[in-house]
mmCIF file of C-alpha atoms in Angstrom:
data_model
loop_
_atom_site.group_PDB
_atom_site.id
_atom_site.type_symbol
_atom_site.label_atom_id
_atom_site.label_comp_id
_atom_site.label_asym_id
_atom_site.label_seq_id
_atom_site.Cartn_x
_atom_site.Cartn_y
_atom_site.Cartn_z
ATOM 1 C CA MET M 1 0.000 0.000 0.000
ATOM 2 C CA THR M 2 1.280 3.464 -0.910
ATOM 3 C CA THR M 3 1.515 5.856 2.037
ATOM 4 C CA PRO M 4 -0.452 9.097 1.435
ATOM 5 C CA LEU M 5 1.722 12.169 0.923
ATOM 6 C CA THR M 6 1.776 14.884 3.569
ATOM 7 C CA VAL M 7 -0.647 17.583 2.419
ATOM 8 C CA GLN M 8 1.158 20.894 2.806
ATOM 9 C CA LEU M 9 -1.661 23.203 1.804
ATOM 10 C CA PRO M 10 -2.997 26.505 3.100
ATOM 11 C CA PHE M 11 -6.001 26.280 5.426
ATOM 12 C CA ASN M 12 -4.427 23.219 7.062
ATOM 13 C CA ARG M 13 -3.116 24.392 10.437
ATOM 14 C CA ASP M 14 -0.134 22.047 10.031
ATOM 15 C CA ILE M 15 1.430 24.556 7.626
ATOM 16 C CA LEU M 16 1.991 26.926 10.561
ATOM 17 C CA GLY M 17 3.881 24.270 12.503
ATOM 18 C CA ALA M 18 5.110 25.113 15.982
ATOM 19 C CA ALA M 19 4.740 28.848 15.287
ATOM 20 C CA PHE M 20 1.027 28.683 16.185
ATOM 21 C CA THR M 21 -0.596 27.525 19.424
ATOM 22 C CA PRO M 22 -4.425 27.492 19.511
ATOM 23 C CA ALA M 23 -6.278 29.313 22.290
ATOM 24 C CA LYS M 24 -7.796 26.126 23.671
ATOM 25 C CA ARG M 25 -5.152 25.997 26.388
ATOM 26 C CA GLY M 26 -4.087 28.654 28.865
ATOM 27 C CA GLY M 27 -5.641 31.885 30.007
ATOM 28 C CA LYS M 28 -6.594 34.769 27.751
ATOM 29 C CA PRO M 29 -3.799 37.389 27.571
ATOM 30 C CA ALA M 30 -4.488 40.486 29.617
ATOM 31 C CA ASP M 31 -2.680 42.715 27.111
ATOM 32 C CA GLY M 32 -4.778 43.388 24.024
ATOM 33 C CA ARG M 33 -1.758 43.925 21.804
ATOM 34 C CA GLY M 34 -0.493 41.402 19.247
ATOM 35 C CA HIS M 35 -1.293 40.296 15.706
ATOM 36 C CA PHE M 36 -4.692 41.369 14.366
ATOM 37 C CA ILE M 37 -6.654 39.252 11.899
ATOM 38 C CA LEU M 38 -9.142 41.773 10.549
ATOM 39 C CA VAL M 39 -11.880 39.894 8.671
ATOM 40 C CA GLN M 40 -14.108 41.853 6.298
ATOM 41 C CA GLU M 41 -16.467 39.316 4.733
ATOM 42 C CA GLN M 42 -14.045 36.872 2.996
ATOM 43 C CA ASN M 43 -11.159 39.329 2.973
ATOM 44 C CA LEU M 44 -8.340 40.238 5.350
ATOM 45 C CA LEU M 45 -7.137 43.772 5.998
ATOM 46 C CA VAL M 46 -3.360 43.397 5.886
ATOM 47 C CA VAL M 47 -0.158 45.422 5.649
ATOM 48 C CA PRO M 48 1.570 45.399 2.227
ATOM 49 C CA GLU M 49 5.296 44.889 2.801
ATOM 50 C CA ASN M 50 8.202 43.981 0.504
ATOM 51 C CA GLY M 51 5.994 42.528 -2.214
ATOM 52 C CA THR M 52 3.904 40.421 0.146
ATOM 53 C CA PHE M 53 1.592 40.980 3.126
ATOM 54 C CA ARG M 54 1.663 40.671 6.907
ATOM 55 C CA LEU M 55 -0.827 41.038 9.738
ATOM 56 C CA PRO M 56 -1.119 44.388 11.527
ATOM 57 C CA GLN M 57 0.742 44.280 14.843
ATOM 58 C CA GLY M 58 0.604 46.178 18.102
ATOM 59 C CA GLU M 59 -2.676 47.951 18.847
ATOM 60 C CA CYS M 60 -5.801 47.276 16.804
ATOM 61 C CA PRO M 61 -5.560 49.650 13.807
ATOM 62 C CA LEU M 62 -9.277 50.409 13.628
ATOM 63 C CA PRO M 63 -12.004 51.445 16.084
ATOM 64 C CA LEU M 64 -13.571 48.488 17.871
ATOM 65 C CA ASN M 65 -16.899 50.273 18.488
ATOM 66 C CA GLY M 66 -17.835 47.881 21.255
ATOM 67 C CA THR M 67 -16.554 44.731 19.490
ATOM 68 C CA THR M 68 -14.500 42.418 21.700
ATOM 69 C CA PRO M 69 -11.581 40.865 19.779
ATOM 70 C CA PHE M 70 -11.659 37.055 19.700
ATOM 71 C CA TRP M 71 -8.477 35.361 20.917
ATOM 72 C CA LEU M 72 -7.544 32.737 18.304
ATOM 73 C CA GLY M 73 -4.184 31.687 19.697
ATOM 74 C CA THR M 74 -0.504 32.620 19.752
ATOM 75 C CA TYR M 75 1.570 33.109 16.604
ATOM 76 C CA HIS M 76 5.331 33.623 16.836
ATOM 77 C CA ASP M 77 4.966 34.235 20.593
ATOM 78 C CA ALA M 78 2.381 37.020 20.233
ATOM 79 C CA PRO M 79 -1.413 36.788 20.668
ATOM 80 C CA CYS M 80 -3.580 36.594 17.541
ATOM 81 C CA TRP M 81 -6.798 38.607 17.832
ATOM 82 C CA VAL M 82 -9.696 38.215 15.403
ATOM 83 C CA VAL M 83 -11.850 41.269 14.716
ATOM 84 C CA PRO M 84 -14.881 41.208 12.369
ATOM 85 C CA VAL M 85 -14.995 44.322 10.201
ATOM 86 C CA PRO M 86 -18.378 45.520 8.848
ATOM 87 C CA PRO M 87 -18.634 45.289 5.033
ATOM 88 C CA GLU M 88 -19.156 49.032 4.684
ATOM 89 C CA ALA M 89 -16.264 50.042 6.956
ATOM 90 C CA PRO M 90 -13.513 52.058 5.232
ATOM 91 C CA ILE M 91 -10.041 50.568 4.986
ATOM 92 C CA PRO M 92 -7.613 52.299 7.383
ATOM 93 C CA ALA M 93 -4.572 54.022 5.884
ATOM 94 C CA GLY M 94 -1.650 51.667 5.441
ATOM 95 C CA LEU M 95 -3.810 48.562 5.059
ATOM 96 C CA ALA M 96 -5.037 46.707 1.971
ATOM 97 C CA ARG M 97 -8.044 44.423 1.538
ATOM 98 C CA GLU M 98 -7.034 41.030 0.138
ATOM 99 C CA THR M 99 -9.332 38.093 -0.577
ATOM 100 C CA VAL M 100 -8.860 34.789 1.221
ATOM 101 C CA VAL M 101 -10.702 32.880 -1.529
ATOM 102 C CA PRO M 102 -8.430 30.979 -3.956
ATOM 103 C CA MET M 103 -11.043 31.112 -6.760
ATOM 104 C CA ARG M 104 -10.920 34.907 -6.575
ATOM 105 C CA GLY M 105 -7.178 35.033 -7.093
ATOM 106 C CA THR M 106 -5.877 35.391 -3.553
ATOM 107 C CA ARG M 107 -2.413 36.925 -3.217
ATOM 108 C CA LEU M 108 -1.983 36.188 0.482
ATOM 109 C CA PRO M 109 0.898 33.955 1.612
ATOM 110 C CA ASP M 110 0.023 30.520 2.911
ATOM 111 C CA ASP M 111 0.495 31.366 6.586
ATOM 112 C CA LEU M 112 -1.979 34.255 6.387
ATOM 113 C CA LEU M 113 -4.435 32.118 4.437
ATOM 114 C CA SER M 114 -4.304 29.512 7.196
ATOM 115 C CA LEU M 115 -4.698 32.066 9.983
ATOM 116 C CA GLY M 116 -7.439 33.845 8.028
ATOM 117 C CA GLY M 117 -9.259 30.571 7.415
ATOM 118 C CA MET M 118 -9.226 29.710 11.108
ATOM 119 C CA ALA M 119 -10.405 33.205 11.925
ATOM 120 C CA MET M 120 -13.340 32.969 9.500
ATOM 121 C CA GLN M 121 -14.325 29.580 10.918
ATOM 122 C CA ALA M 122 -14.123 30.956 14.457
ATOM 123 C CA LEU M 123 -16.353 33.896 13.535
ATOM 124 C CA TRP M 124 -18.795 31.549 11.804
ATOM 125 C CA TRP M 125 -18.912 29.386 14.931
ATOM 126 C CA GLU M 126 -19.441 32.430 17.133
ATOM 127 C CA SER M 127 -22.291 33.644 14.906
ATOM 128 C CA THR M 128 -24.071 30.268 14.900
ATOM 129 C CA SER M 129 -23.561 29.132 18.508
ATOM 130 C CA GLY M 130 -24.905 31.987 20.598
ATOM 131 C CA HIS M 131 -27.839 29.948 21.866
ATOM 132 C CA CYS M 132 -28.109 26.333 22.913
ATOM 133 C CA PRO M 133 -29.832 24.182 20.246
ATOM 134 C CA ARG M 134 -31.508 22.133 23.003
ATOM 135 C CA CYS M 135 -32.841 24.678 25.527
ATOM 136 C CA GLY M 136 -32.498 27.938 23.589
ATOM 137 C CA GLU M 137 -30.645 29.808 26.320
ATOM 138 C CA ALA M 138 -27.479 31.827 25.721
ATOM 139 C CA THR M 139 -24.410 29.574 25.659
ATOM 140 C CA SER M 140 -21.132 29.914 27.545
ATOM 141 C CA ARG M 141 -17.658 28.794 26.476
ATOM 142 C CA ILE M 142 -16.380 25.488 27.883
ATOM 143 C CA GLU M 143 -13.104 26.279 29.651
ATOM 144 C CA GLY M 144 -10.077 25.102 27.673
ATOM 145 C CA GLU M 145 -12.179 24.139 24.626
ATOM 146 C CA TRP M 146 -13.754 25.672 21.525
ATOM 147 C CA GLY M 147 -17.080 24.149 22.539
ATOM 148 C CA LYS M 148 -20.032 25.803 24.265
ATOM 149 C CA LYS M 149 -22.825 24.630 26.537
ATOM 150 C CA GLY M 150 -26.260 25.671 27.654
ATOM 151 C CA PRO M 151 -26.226 27.008 31.229
ATOM 152 C CA ARG M 152 -29.405 25.181 32.262
ATOM 153 C CA CYS M 153 -29.427 21.917 30.304
ATOM 154 C CA LYS M 154 -25.610 21.591 30.230
ATOM 155 C CA TYR M 155 -25.750 20.306 26.646
ATOM 156 C CA GLU M 156 -22.311 20.636 25.036
ATOM 157 C CA HIS M 157 -21.724 21.295 21.366
ATOM 158 C CA TYR M 158 -18.624 22.000 19.328
ATOM 159 C CA PRO M 159 -17.640 23.745 16.074
ATOM 160 C CA HIS M 160 -19.307 22.047 13.139
ATOM 161 C CA LEU M 161 -17.063 20.635 10.421
ATOM 162 C CA HIS M 162 -18.892 19.272 7.395
ATOM 163 C CA PRO M 163 -17.079 16.312 5.771
ATOM 164 C CA ALA M 164 -17.009 16.166 1.971
ATOM 165 C CA THR M 165 -15.172 13.778 -0.313
ATOM 166 C CA ILE M 166 -13.286 14.905 -3.409
ATOM 167 C CA VAL M 167 -12.014 12.324 -5.886
ATOM 168 C CA LEU M 168 -9.871 11.923 -8.990
ATOM 169 C CA VAL M 169 -11.185 9.188 -11.289
ATOM 170 C CA ARG M 170 -8.427 7.605 -13.401
ATOM 171 C CA ASP M 171 -8.588 5.304 -16.404
ATOM 172 C CA GLY M 172 -5.098 4.563 -17.677
ATOM 173 C CA PRO M 173 -3.737 7.706 -19.386
ATOM 174 C CA ARG M 174 -6.910 9.755 -18.861
ATOM 175 C CA VAL M 175 -8.735 11.392 -15.956
ATOM 176 C CA LEU M 176 -12.363 12.420 -15.477
ATOM 177 C CA LEU M 177 -12.834 16.111 -14.647
ATOM 178 C CA THR M 178 -15.910 18.274 -14.143
ATOM 179 C CA ARG M 179 -16.923 21.937 -14.180
ATOM 180 C CA LYS M 180 -19.732 23.922 -12.611
ATOM 181 C CA ALA M 181 -21.671 26.760 -14.188
ATOM 182 C CA GLY M 182 -20.180 30.139 -13.371
ATOM 183 C CA TRP M 183 -16.565 29.013 -13.267
ATOM 184 C CA VAL M 184 -14.077 30.825 -15.472
ATOM 185 C CA PRO M 185 -13.946 29.415 -19.029
ATOM 186 C CA ASN M 186 -12.138 26.085 -19.435
ATOM 187 C CA ARG M 187 -11.783 25.591 -15.644
ATOM 188 C CA TYR M 188 -12.244 21.958 -14.578
ATOM 189 C CA ALA M 189 -11.803 20.199 -11.225
ATOM 190 C CA LEU M 190 -12.773 17.002 -9.384
ATOM 191 C CA VAL M 191 -16.035 15.409 -8.359
ATOM 192 C CA ALA M 192 -16.885 16.398 -4.783
ATOM 193 C CA GLY M 193 -19.861 16.092 -2.452
ATOM 194 C CA PHE M 194 -20.941 16.025 1.178
ATOM 195 C CA VAL M 195 -21.075 12.822 3.213
ATOM 196 C CA ASP M 196 -24.589 11.652 4.030
ATOM 197 C CA ASN M 197 -25.724 10.587 7.493
ATOM 198 C CA GLY M 198 -24.741 6.961 8.110
ATOM 199 C CA GLU M 199 -22.458 6.840 5.067
ATOM 200 C CA SER M 200 -18.814 5.783 4.967
ATOM 201 C CA LEU M 201 -16.335 7.970 3.119
ATOM 202 C CA GLU M 202 -15.766 5.288 0.475
ATOM 203 C CA SER M 203 -19.508 4.904 -0.082
ATOM 204 C CA CYS M 204 -19.798 8.671 -0.453
ATOM 205 C CA VAL M 205 -17.095 8.614 -3.157
ATOM 206 C CA ALA M 206 -18.861 5.913 -5.162
ATOM 207 C CA ARG M 207 -22.294 7.510 -4.750
ATOM 208 C CA GLU M 208 -21.250 11.032 -5.674
ATOM 209 C CA ILE M 209 -19.438 9.845 -8.793
ATOM 210 C CA LYS M 210 -22.406 7.714 -9.867
ATOM 211 C CA GLU M 211 -24.899 10.516 -9.205
ATOM 212 C CA GLU M 212 -22.934 13.352 -10.808
ATOM 213 C CA VAL M 213 -21.198 11.702 -13.772
ATOM 214 C CA GLY M 214 -22.863 8.283 -14.130
ATOM 215 C CA VAL M 215 -19.824 5.997 -13.939
ATOM 216 C CA ALA M 216 -18.787 3.266 -11.521
ATOM 217 C CA VAL M 217 -15.416 3.168 -9.744
ATOM 218 C CA LYS M 218 -13.241 0.684 -7.863
ATOM 219 C CA ASP M 219 -9.958 0.713 -5.911
ATOM 220 C CA ILE M 220 -10.988 3.772 -3.895
ATOM 221 C CA ARG M 221 -7.968 5.054 -1.950
ATOM 222 C CA TYR M 222 -7.559 7.903 0.528
ATOM 223 C CA VAL M 223 -4.721 10.328 -0.308
ATOM 224 C CA GLY M 224 -5.068 13.397 1.919
ATOM 225 C CA SER M 225 -7.330 16.102 3.331
ATOM 226 C CA GLN M 226 -7.708 19.867 3.559
ATOM 227 C CA ASN M 227 -9.604 22.136 5.877
ATOM 228 C CA TRP M 228 -11.777 24.418 3.708
ATOM 229 C CA PRO M 229 -13.184 27.408 5.635
ATOM 230 C CA PHE M 230 -15.996 28.391 3.236
ATOM 231 C CA PRO M 231 -17.582 28.259 5.736
ATOM 232 C CA SER M 232 -16.554 25.021 7.511
ATOM 233 C CA GLN M 233 -15.833 22.002 5.308
ATOM 234 C CA MET M 234 -13.293 19.224 5.634
ATOM 235 C CA MET M 235 -12.317 18.058 2.137
ATOM 236 C CA ILE M 236 -11.250 14.397 2.215
ATOM 237 C CA GLY M 237 -9.325 13.425 -0.915
ATOM 238 C CA PHE M 238 -9.381 10.122 -2.786
ATOM 239 C CA VAL M 239 -8.300 8.573 -6.063
ATOM 240 C CA ALA M 240 -10.342 5.833 -7.723
ATOM 241 C CA THR M 241 -10.160 3.676 -10.821
ATOM 242 C CA TYR M 242 -12.833 3.738 -13.526
ATOM 243 C CA ALA M 243 -14.873 0.514 -13.438
ATOM 244 C CA GLY M 244 -17.402 1.062 -16.239
ATOM 245 C CA GLY M 245 -20.306 3.088 -17.561
ATOM 246 C CA ASP M 246 -20.819 6.069 -19.830
ATOM 247 C CA VAL M 247 -20.489 9.647 -18.626
ATOM 248 C CA VAL M 248 -23.973 10.991 -17.853
ATOM 249 C CA ILE M 249 -23.919 14.490 -16.389
ATOM 250 C CA ASP M 250 -26.232 15.598 -13.586
ATOM 251 C CA LYS M 251 -27.139 19.005 -14.986
ATOM 252 C CA ASP M 252 -28.477 20.149 -11.626
ATOM 253 C CA GLU M 253 -24.949 19.874 -10.247
ATOM 254 C CA LEU M 254 -22.581 20.245 -13.193
ATOM 255 C CA GLU M 255 -22.256 22.096 -16.464
ATOM 256 C CA ASP M 256 -19.852 19.575 -17.995
ATOM 257 C CA ALA M 257 -17.833 16.425 -17.313
ATOM 258 C CA ARG M 258 -15.423 14.682 -19.651
ATOM 259 C CA TRP M 259 -12.302 12.579 -19.941
ATOM 260 C CA PHE M 260 -8.999 14.373 -20.479
ATOM 261 C CA ASP M 261 -5.660 12.954 -21.538
ATOM 262 C CA CYS M 262 -3.156 13.412 -18.706
ATOM 263 C CA ASP M 263 -0.834 15.278 -21.074
ATOM 264 C CA ARG M 264 -3.550 17.672 -22.299
ATOM 265 C CA LEU M 265 -5.375 18.921 -19.231
ATOM 266 C CA PRO M 266 -7.662 21.976 -19.235
ATOM 267 C CA GLY M 267 -7.426 24.955 -16.886
ATOM 268 C CA LEU M 268 -7.190 23.697 -13.300
ATOM 269 C CA PRO M 269 -7.844 25.194 -9.846
ATOM 270 C CA SER M 270 -5.020 27.155 -8.225
ATOM 271 C CA ARG M 271 -2.329 25.450 -6.164
ATOM 272 C CA HIS M 272 -4.194 26.413 -2.966
ATOM 273 C CA SER M 273 -6.805 23.637 -3.246
ATOM 274 C CA ILE M 274 -6.641 19.915 -2.618
ATOM 275 C CA SER M 275 -8.321 19.436 -6.015
ATOM 276 C CA ARG M 276 -5.182 20.728 -7.753
ATOM 277 C CA TRP M 277 -2.917 18.935 -5.283
ATOM 278 C CA ILE M 278 -4.513 15.569 -6.068
ATOM 279 C CA ILE M 279 -4.310 16.164 -9.832
ATOM 280 C CA ASP M 280 -0.646 17.186 -9.596
ATOM 281 C CA HIS M 281 0.388 14.234 -7.415
ATOM 282 C CA TYR M 282 -1.895 11.447 -8.663
ATOM 283 C CA GLY M 283 -3.043 12.507 -12.136
ATOM 284 C CA ARG M 284 -0.592 10.345 -14.058
ATOM 285 C CA PRO M 285 -0.694 6.547 -14.168
#
């Protein structure tokens, strides 16, 4: 059996290594200074510097207006504070607004993409966990954890990650790729879909491929995963071998699907996504 490669991709916290420690452990810093992850919709407000970007440091560079910064963790021995910025708020002098979304041509370095992704997921969790889903009362943070609980019923719940499989289908010297309506012209990627309740990952792979492109597969093999904070998916990557059937496209899901020779591939997603990573590492026989 081939050992899966280590997935060094943005949005996976591993890419930060020992430089980042999550805020699940230890007390909240008393000093409000540090790195600031300023999230404006799916953008970060960052400092342009030497042809790249960095987080603002020191004091928060914009008015908080009653907002309490969210402590995400420690990065390079300084606290990381997350601050949501209203969509209409002007950009402070010295900062630039840069998208976190790979499909929109992000220019952020991988470490900021990973920190920004965690920040967006944390804000999403905060916005969707204010009240207990069981008793309806306001929740409180569980000490030392990301989770929350209802004060009366004591029901505990934790940040929701939604598992989805993404798979490269191979048949000798060709691969099966798909595109969705609205993508840039000639952009193709892999079949992907969410895991159903009670379903194994391998069953999800086979079902999604059958439903979306009509073919059967065999030899389904896990190759890697990527956290995908749009808003809170876990993309679980596989490769599979074509086992028969004609391509029949589910037009509710896809605009096109077709076989491509490995030496003549169409436009592909950027290097930031596990879709491209799988194609690059497993696309050839």
